[in-house]
mmCIF file of C-alpha atoms and ligand atoms in Angstrom:
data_model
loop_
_atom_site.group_PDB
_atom_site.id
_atom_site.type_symbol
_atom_site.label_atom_id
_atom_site.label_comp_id
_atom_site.label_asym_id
_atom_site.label_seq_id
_atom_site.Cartn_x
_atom_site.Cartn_y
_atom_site.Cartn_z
ATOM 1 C CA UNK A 259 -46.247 48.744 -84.675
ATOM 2 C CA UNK A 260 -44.879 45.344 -86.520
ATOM 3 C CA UNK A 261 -41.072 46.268 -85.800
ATOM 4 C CA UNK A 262 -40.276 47.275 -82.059
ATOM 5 C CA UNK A 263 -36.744 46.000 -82.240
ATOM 6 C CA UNK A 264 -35.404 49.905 -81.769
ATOM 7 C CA UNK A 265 -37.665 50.871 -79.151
ATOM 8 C CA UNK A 266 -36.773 47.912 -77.105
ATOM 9 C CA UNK A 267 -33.065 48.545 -77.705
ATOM 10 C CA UNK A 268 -32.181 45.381 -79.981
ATOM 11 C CA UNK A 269 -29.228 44.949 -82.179
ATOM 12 C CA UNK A 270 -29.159 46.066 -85.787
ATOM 13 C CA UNK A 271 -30.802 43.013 -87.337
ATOM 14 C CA UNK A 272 -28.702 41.622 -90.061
ATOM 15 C CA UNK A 273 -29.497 38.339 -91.042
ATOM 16 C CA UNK A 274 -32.722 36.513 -93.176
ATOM 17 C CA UNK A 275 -34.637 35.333 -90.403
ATOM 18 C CA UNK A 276 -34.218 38.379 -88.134
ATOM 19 C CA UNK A 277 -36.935 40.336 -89.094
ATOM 20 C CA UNK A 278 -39.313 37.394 -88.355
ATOM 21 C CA UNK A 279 -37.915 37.343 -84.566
ATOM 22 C CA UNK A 280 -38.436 40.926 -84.068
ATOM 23 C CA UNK A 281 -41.984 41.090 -85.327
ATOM 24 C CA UNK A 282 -42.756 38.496 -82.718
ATOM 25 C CA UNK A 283 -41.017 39.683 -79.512
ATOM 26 C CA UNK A 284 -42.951 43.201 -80.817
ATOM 27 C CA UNK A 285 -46.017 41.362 -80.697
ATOM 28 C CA UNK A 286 -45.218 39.705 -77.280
ATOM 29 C CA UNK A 287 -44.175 43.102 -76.150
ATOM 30 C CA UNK A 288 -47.317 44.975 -77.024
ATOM 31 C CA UNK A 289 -49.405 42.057 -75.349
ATOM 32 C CA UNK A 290 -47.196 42.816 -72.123
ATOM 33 C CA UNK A 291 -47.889 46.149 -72.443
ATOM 34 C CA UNK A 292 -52.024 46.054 -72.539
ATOM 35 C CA UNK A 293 -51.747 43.505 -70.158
ATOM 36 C CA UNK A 294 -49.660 45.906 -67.674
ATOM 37 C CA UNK A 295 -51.582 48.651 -68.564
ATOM 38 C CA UNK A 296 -54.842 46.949 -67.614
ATOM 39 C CA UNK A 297 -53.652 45.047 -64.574
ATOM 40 C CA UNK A 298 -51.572 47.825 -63.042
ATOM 41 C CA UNK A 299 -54.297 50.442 -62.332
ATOM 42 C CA UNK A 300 -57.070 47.046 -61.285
ATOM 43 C CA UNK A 301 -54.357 46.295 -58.906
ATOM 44 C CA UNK A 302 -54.002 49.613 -56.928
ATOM 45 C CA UNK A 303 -57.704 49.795 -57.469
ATOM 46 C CA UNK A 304 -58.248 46.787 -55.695
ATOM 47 C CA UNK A 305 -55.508 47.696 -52.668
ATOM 48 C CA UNK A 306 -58.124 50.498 -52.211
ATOM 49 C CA UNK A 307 -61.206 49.190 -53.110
ATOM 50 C CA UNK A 308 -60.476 46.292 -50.731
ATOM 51 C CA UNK A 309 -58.774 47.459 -47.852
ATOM 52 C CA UNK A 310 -59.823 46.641 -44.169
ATOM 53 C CA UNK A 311 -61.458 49.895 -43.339
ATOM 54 C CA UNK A 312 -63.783 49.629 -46.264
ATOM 55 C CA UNK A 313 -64.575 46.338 -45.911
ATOM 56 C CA UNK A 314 -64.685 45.397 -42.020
ATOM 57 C CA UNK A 315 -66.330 42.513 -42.461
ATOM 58 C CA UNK A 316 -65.152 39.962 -45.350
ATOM 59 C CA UNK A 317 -67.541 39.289 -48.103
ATOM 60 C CA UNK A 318 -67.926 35.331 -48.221
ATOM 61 C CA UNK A 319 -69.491 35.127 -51.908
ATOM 62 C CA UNK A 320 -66.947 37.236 -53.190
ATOM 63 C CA UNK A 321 -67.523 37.645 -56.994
ATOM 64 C CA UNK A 322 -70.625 36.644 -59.161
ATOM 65 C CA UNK A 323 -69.497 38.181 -62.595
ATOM 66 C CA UNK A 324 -67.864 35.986 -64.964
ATOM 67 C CA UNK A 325 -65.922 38.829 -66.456
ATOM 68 C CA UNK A 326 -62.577 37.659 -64.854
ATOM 69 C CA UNK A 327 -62.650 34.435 -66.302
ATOM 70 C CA UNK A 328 -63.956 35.764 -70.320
ATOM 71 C CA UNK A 329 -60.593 38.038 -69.644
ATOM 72 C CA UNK A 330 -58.507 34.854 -68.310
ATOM 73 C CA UNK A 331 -59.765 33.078 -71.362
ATOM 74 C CA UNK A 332 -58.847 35.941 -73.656
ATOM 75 C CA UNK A 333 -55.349 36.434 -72.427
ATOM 76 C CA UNK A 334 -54.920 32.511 -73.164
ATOM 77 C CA UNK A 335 -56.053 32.809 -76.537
ATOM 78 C CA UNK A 336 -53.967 36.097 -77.501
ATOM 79 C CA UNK A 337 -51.025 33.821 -76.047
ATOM 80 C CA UNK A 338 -51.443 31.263 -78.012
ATOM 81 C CA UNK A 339 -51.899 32.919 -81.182
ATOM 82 C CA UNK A 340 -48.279 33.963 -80.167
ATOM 83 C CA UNK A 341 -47.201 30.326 -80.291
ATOM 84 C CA UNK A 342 -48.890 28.742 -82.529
ATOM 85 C CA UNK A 343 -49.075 31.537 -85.486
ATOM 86 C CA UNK A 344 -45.796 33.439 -84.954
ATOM 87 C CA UNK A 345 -43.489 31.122 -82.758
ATOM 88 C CA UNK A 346 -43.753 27.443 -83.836
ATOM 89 C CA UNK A 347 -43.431 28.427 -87.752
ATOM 90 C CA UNK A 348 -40.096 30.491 -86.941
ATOM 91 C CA UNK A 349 -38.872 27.965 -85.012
ATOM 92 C CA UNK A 350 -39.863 25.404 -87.137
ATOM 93 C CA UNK A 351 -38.036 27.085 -90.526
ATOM 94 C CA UNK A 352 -34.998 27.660 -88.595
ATOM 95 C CA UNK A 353 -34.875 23.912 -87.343
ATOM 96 C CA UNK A 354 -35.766 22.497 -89.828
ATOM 97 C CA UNK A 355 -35.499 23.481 -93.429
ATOM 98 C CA UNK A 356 -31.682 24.291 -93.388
ATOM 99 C CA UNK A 357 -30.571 25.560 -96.862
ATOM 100 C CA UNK A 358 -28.952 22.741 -99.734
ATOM 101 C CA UNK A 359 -25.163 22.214 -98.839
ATOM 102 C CA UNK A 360 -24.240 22.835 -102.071
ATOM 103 C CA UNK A 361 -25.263 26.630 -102.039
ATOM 104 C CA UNK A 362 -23.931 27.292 -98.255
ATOM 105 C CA UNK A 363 -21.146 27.783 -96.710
ATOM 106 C CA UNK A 364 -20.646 25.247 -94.317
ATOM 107 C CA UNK A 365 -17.980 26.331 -91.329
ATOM 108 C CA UNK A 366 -17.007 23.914 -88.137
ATOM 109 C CA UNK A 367 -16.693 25.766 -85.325
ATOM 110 C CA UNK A 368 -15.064 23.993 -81.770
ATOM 111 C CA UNK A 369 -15.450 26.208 -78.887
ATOM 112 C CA UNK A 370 -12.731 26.202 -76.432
ATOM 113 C CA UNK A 371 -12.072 28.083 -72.818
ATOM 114 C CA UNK A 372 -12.140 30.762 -73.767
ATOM 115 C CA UNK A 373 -11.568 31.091 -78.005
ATOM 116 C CA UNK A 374 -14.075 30.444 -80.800
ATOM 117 C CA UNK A 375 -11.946 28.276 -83.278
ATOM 118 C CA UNK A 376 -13.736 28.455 -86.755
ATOM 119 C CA UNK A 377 -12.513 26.444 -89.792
ATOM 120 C CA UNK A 378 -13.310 26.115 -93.245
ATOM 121 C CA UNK A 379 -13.055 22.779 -95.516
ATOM 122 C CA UNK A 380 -11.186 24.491 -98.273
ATOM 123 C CA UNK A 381 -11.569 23.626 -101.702
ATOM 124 C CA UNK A 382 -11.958 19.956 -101.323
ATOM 125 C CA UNK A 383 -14.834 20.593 -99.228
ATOM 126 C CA UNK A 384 -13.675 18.166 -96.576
ATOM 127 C CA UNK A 385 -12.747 18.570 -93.161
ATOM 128 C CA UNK A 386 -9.992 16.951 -91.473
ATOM 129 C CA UNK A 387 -9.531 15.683 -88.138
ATOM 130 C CA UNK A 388 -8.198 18.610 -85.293
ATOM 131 C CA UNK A 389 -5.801 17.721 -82.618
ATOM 132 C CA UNK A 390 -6.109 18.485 -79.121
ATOM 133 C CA UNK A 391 -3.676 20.912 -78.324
ATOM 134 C CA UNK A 392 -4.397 24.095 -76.823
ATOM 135 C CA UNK A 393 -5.149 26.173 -79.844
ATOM 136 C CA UNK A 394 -6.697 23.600 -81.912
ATOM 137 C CA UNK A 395 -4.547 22.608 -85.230
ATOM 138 C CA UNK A 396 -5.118 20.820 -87.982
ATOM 139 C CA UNK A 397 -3.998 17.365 -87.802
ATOM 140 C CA UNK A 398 -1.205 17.057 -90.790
ATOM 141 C CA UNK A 399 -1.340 13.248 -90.424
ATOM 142 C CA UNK A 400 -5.186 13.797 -91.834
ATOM 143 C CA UNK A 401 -4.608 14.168 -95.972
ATOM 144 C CA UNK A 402 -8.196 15.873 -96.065
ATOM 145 C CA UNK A 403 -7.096 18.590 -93.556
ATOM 146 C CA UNK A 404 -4.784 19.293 -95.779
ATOM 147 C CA UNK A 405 -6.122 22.582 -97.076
ATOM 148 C CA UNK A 406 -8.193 23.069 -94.012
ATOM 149 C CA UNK A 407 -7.932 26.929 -92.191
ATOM 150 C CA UNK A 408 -8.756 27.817 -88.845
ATOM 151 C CA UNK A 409 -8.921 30.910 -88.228
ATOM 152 C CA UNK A 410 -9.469 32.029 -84.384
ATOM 153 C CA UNK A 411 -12.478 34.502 -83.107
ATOM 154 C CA UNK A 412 -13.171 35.568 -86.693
ATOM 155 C CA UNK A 413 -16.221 34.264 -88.652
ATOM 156 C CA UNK A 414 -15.629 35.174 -92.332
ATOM 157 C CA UNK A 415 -19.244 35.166 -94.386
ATOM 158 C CA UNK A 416 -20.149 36.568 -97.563
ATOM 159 C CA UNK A 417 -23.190 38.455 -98.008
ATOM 160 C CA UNK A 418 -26.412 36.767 -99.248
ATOM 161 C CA UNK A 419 -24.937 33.591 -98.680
ATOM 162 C CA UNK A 420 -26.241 30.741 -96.340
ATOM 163 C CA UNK A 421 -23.870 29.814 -93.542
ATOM 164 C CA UNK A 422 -24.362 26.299 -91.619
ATOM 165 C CA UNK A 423 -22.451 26.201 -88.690
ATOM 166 C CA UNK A 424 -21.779 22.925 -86.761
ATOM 167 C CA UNK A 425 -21.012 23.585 -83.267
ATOM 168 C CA UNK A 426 -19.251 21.809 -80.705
ATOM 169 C CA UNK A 427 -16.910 22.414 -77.748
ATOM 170 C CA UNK A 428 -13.773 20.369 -76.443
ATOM 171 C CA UNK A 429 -14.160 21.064 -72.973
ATOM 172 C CA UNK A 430 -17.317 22.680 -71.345
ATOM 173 C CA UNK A 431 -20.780 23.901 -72.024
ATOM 174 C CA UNK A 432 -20.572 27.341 -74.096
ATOM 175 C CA UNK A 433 -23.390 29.158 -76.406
ATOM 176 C CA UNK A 434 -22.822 30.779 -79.599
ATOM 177 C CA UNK A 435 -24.368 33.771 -79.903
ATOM 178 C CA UNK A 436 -24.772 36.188 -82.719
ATOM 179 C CA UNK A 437 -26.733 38.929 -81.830
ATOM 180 C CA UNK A 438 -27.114 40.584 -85.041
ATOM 181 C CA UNK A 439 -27.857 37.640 -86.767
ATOM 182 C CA UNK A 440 -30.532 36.635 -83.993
ATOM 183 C CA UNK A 441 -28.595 32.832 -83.989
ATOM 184 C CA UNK A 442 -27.932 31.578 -79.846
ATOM 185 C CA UNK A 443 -27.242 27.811 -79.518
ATOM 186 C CA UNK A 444 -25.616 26.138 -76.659
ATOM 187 C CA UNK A 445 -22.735 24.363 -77.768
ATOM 188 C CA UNK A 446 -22.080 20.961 -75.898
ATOM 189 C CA UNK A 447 -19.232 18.670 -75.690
ATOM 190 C CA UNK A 448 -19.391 15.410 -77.412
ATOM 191 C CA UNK A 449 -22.239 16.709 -79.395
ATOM 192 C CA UNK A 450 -22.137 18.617 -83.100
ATOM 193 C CA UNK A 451 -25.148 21.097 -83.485
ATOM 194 C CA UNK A 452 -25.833 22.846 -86.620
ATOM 195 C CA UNK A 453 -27.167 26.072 -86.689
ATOM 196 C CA UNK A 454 -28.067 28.219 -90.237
ATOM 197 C CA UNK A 455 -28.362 31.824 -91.329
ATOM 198 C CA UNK A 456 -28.608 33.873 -93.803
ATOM 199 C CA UNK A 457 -25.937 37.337 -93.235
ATOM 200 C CA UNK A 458 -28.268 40.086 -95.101
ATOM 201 C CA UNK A 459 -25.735 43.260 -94.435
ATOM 202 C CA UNK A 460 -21.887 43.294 -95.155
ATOM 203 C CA UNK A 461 -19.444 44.189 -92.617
ATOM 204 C CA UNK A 462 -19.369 47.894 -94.615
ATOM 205 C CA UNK A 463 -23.035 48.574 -94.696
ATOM 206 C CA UNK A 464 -23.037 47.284 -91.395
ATOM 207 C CA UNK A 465 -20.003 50.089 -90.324
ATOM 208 C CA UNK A 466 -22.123 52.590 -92.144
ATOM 209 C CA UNK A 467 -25.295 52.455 -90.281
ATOM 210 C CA UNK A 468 -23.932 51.604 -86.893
ATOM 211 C CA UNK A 469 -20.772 54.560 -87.486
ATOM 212 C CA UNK A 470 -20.864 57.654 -85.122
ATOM 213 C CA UNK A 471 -18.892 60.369 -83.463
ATOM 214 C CA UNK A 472 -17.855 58.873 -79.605
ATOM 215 C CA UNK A 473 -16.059 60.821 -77.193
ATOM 216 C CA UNK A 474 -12.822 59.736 -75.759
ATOM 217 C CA UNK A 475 -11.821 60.970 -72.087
ATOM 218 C CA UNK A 476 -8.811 60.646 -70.290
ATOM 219 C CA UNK A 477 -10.866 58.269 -67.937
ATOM 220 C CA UNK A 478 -12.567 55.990 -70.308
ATOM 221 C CA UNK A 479 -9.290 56.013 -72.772
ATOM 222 C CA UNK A 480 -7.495 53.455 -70.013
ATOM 223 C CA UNK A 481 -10.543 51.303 -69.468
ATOM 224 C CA UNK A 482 -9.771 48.218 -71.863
ATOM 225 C CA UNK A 483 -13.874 47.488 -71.678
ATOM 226 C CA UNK A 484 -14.949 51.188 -72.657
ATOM 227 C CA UNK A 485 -17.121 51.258 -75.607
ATOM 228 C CA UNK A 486 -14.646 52.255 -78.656
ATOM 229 C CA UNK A 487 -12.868 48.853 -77.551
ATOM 230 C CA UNK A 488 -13.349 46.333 -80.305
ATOM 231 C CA UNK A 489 -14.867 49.602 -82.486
ATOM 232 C CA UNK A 490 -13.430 50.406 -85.828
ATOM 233 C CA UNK A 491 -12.028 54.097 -86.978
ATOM 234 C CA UNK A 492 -13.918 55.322 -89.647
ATOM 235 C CA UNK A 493 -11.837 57.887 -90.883
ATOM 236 C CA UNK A 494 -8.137 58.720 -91.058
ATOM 237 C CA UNK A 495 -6.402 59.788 -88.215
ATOM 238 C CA UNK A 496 -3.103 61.678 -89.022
ATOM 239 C CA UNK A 497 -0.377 62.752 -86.524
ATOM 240 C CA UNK A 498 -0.800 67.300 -85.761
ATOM 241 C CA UNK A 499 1.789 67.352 -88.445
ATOM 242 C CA UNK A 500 0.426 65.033 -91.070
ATOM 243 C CA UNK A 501 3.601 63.157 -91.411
ATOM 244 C CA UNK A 502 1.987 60.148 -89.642
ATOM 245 C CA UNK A 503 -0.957 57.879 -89.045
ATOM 246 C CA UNK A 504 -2.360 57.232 -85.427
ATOM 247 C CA UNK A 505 -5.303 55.413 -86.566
ATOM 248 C CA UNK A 506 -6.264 54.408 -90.828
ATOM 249 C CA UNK A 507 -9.807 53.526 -91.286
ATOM 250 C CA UNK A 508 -11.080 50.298 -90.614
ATOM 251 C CA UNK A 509 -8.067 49.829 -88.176
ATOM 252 C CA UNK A 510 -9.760 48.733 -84.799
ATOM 253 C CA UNK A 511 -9.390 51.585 -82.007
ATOM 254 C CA UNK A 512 -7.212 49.908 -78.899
ATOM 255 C CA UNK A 513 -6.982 51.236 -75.480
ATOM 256 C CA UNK A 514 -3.078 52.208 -77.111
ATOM 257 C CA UNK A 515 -4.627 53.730 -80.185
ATOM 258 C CA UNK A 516 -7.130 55.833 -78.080
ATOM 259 C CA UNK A 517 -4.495 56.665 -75.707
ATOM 260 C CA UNK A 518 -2.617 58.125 -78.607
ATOM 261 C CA UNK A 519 -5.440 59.659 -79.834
ATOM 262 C CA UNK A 520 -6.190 61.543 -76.708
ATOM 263 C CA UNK A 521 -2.493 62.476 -76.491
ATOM 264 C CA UNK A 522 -2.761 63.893 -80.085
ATOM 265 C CA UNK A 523 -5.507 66.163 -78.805
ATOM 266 C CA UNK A 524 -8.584 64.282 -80.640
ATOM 267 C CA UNK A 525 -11.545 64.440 -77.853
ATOM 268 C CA UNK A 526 -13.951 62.394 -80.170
ATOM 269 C CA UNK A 527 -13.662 59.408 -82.839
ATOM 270 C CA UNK A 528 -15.596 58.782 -85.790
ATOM 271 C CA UNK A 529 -16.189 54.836 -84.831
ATOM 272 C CA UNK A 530 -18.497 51.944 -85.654
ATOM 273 C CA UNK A 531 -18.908 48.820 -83.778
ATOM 274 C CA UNK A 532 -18.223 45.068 -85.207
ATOM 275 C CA UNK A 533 -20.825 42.062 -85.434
ATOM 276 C CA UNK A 534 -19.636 40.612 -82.481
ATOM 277 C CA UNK A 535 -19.953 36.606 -81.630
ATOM 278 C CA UNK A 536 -20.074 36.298 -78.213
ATOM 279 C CA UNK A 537 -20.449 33.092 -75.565
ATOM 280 C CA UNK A 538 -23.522 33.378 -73.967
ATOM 281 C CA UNK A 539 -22.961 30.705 -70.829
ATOM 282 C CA UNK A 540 -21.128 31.299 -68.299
ATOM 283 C CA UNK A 541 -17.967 28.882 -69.059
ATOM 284 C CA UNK A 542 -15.009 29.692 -66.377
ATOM 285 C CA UNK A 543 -13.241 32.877 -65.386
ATOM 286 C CA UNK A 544 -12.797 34.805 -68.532
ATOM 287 C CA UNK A 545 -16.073 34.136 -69.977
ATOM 288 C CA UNK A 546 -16.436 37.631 -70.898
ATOM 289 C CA UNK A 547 -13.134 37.726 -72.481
ATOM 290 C CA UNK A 548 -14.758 35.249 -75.112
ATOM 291 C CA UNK A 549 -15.886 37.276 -78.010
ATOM 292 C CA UNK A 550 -15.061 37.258 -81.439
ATOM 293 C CA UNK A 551 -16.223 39.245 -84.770
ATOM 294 C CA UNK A 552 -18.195 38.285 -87.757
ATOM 295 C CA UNK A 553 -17.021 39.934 -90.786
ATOM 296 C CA UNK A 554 -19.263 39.692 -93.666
ATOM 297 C CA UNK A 555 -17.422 40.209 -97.011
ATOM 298 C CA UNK A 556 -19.655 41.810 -100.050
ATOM 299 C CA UNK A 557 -18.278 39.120 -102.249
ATOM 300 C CA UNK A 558 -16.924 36.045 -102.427
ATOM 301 C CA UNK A 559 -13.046 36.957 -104.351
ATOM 302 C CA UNK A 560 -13.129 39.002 -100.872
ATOM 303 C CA UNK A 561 -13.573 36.255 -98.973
ATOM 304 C CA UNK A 562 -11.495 33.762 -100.792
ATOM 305 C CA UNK A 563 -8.717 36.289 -100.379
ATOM 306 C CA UNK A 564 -8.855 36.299 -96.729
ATOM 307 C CA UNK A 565 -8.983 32.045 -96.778
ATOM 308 C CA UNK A 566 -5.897 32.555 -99.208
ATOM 309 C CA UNK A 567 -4.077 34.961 -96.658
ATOM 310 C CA UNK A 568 -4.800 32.415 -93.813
ATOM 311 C CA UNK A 569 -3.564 28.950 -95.607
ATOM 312 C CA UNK A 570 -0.265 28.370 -94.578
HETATM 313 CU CU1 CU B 112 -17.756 30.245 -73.340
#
């Protein structure tokens, strides 16, 4: 009754604060729902109760009761037990009481037409200044950029540990949105936003839950926005003879990999989805080519290795 977030088709919740948001849009929901319920039927019974042939001559007290209003009046109060106890305390912790610097990881990331470009400080902590060019680099002339990393439409996290994000964009309006870790900000030019969270699941247990058996088609195999696109194999996929791989698990399944597939004879993959970023404002033509992945590592020697793999 608390949690509706399955029933009303929402993404796996994966982050600290997400369980909060769902137990409030449940609540919301199940308001909705009496309300619905209740009006609905008064409606039609109204249409009918009401109508011209019943009523050929208009009443011109109309009603005495006061029901209506007590009802009115209830529905106000229900609503605002909504705000004020679920909605201004969420909002409030996730505004205001971001998590001590020194325990978070703290990640810039400038949004761009149509690329999320997310960098890390390094070990100094410090970020340098970015140049302009189309991708973003780090400015060399900057000696704290020096060990800076950008890495492009991939948000490395480690589990359990608190992520501040500052936002911004170098040309127009975009929103970051992460709908697993219930975060969506607008990101806005000329201005740095921070936003927190806390990633609760690794990218494996993530795999794990979300992982099942999808059918590939020789329609949907050449559609570059069918569902396995952006999904990761979960299991090996060796060549008829065994003397090759088409697919190794965890490699992600391309339209070319599920055309091979297919070819191979393999009607259904064993696939899970990523934690997707994606840009929730419409920004210019290829908006919806704007997505990105988070990958949440279960430790932080994981993630180290990947900043290690990316400093050049
Ligand atoms: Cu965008």
């Amino acid at each position: 009754m608390n949690d509706l977030s399955k029933w009303m088709g929402m993404p796996l919740d994966a982050s600290g604060h997400g369980a909060e948001i769902d137990i409030m849009m449940s609540w919301v929901h199940w308001l909705m729902l009496l309300l619905f319920v209740i009006w609905a039927p008064f409606f039609i019974y109204c249409l009918w109760r009401f109508n011209a042939k019943r009523n050929p001559k208009a009443s011109y007290t109309g009603v005495k009761s006061k029901l209506s209003s007590y009802l009115e009046g209830g529905v106000v109060v229900a609503e605002a037990v909504l705000l004020v106890g679920f909605a201004f305390p969420i909002w409030a912790t996730i505004k205001n009481d971001f998590p001590a610097e020194e325990e978070s990881m703290i990640v810039n990331v400038i949004a761009e037409q149509f690329a999320w470009n997310v960098i890390y400080a390094g070990d100094d902590g410090q970020f340098g200044q970015t140049t302009l060019t189309k991708p973003i680099e780090i400015d060399t002339s900057d000696p704290r950029g020096d060990d800076d990393v950008i890495i492009t439409n991939t948000l490395h996290l480690v589990k359990d540990k608190p992520v501040i994000v500052n936002l911004t964009s170098r040309d127009v309006i975009h929103s970051f949105a992460l709908p697993n870790m219930r975060v969506k900000q607008d990101v806005i030019p000329g201005l740095e936003i921070p936003v927190w969270f806390v990633p609760k699941m690794s990218t494996s247990e993530f795999r794990r839950e979300m992982a099942k058996t999808m059918p590939i088609s020789g329609d949907q195999r050449r559609r570059a926005q069918y569902p396995p696109y952006r999904w990761i194999a979960m299991q090996d996929y060796p060549t008829a003879d065994g003397s090759d791989m088409i697919a190794e698990e965890g490699q992600r399944l391309s339209t070319r990999v599920l055309t091979q597939l297919y070819e191979a004879g393999i009607t259904e993959v064993y696939a899970a989805p990523e934690m997707e970023i994606s840009c929730a404002q419409l920004c210019g033509g290829a908006h919806y080519s704007m997505r990105g992945t988070i990958i949440v590592h279960d430790t932080q020697e994981a993630f180290d290795a990947v900043l290690e793999e990316n400093t050049f």
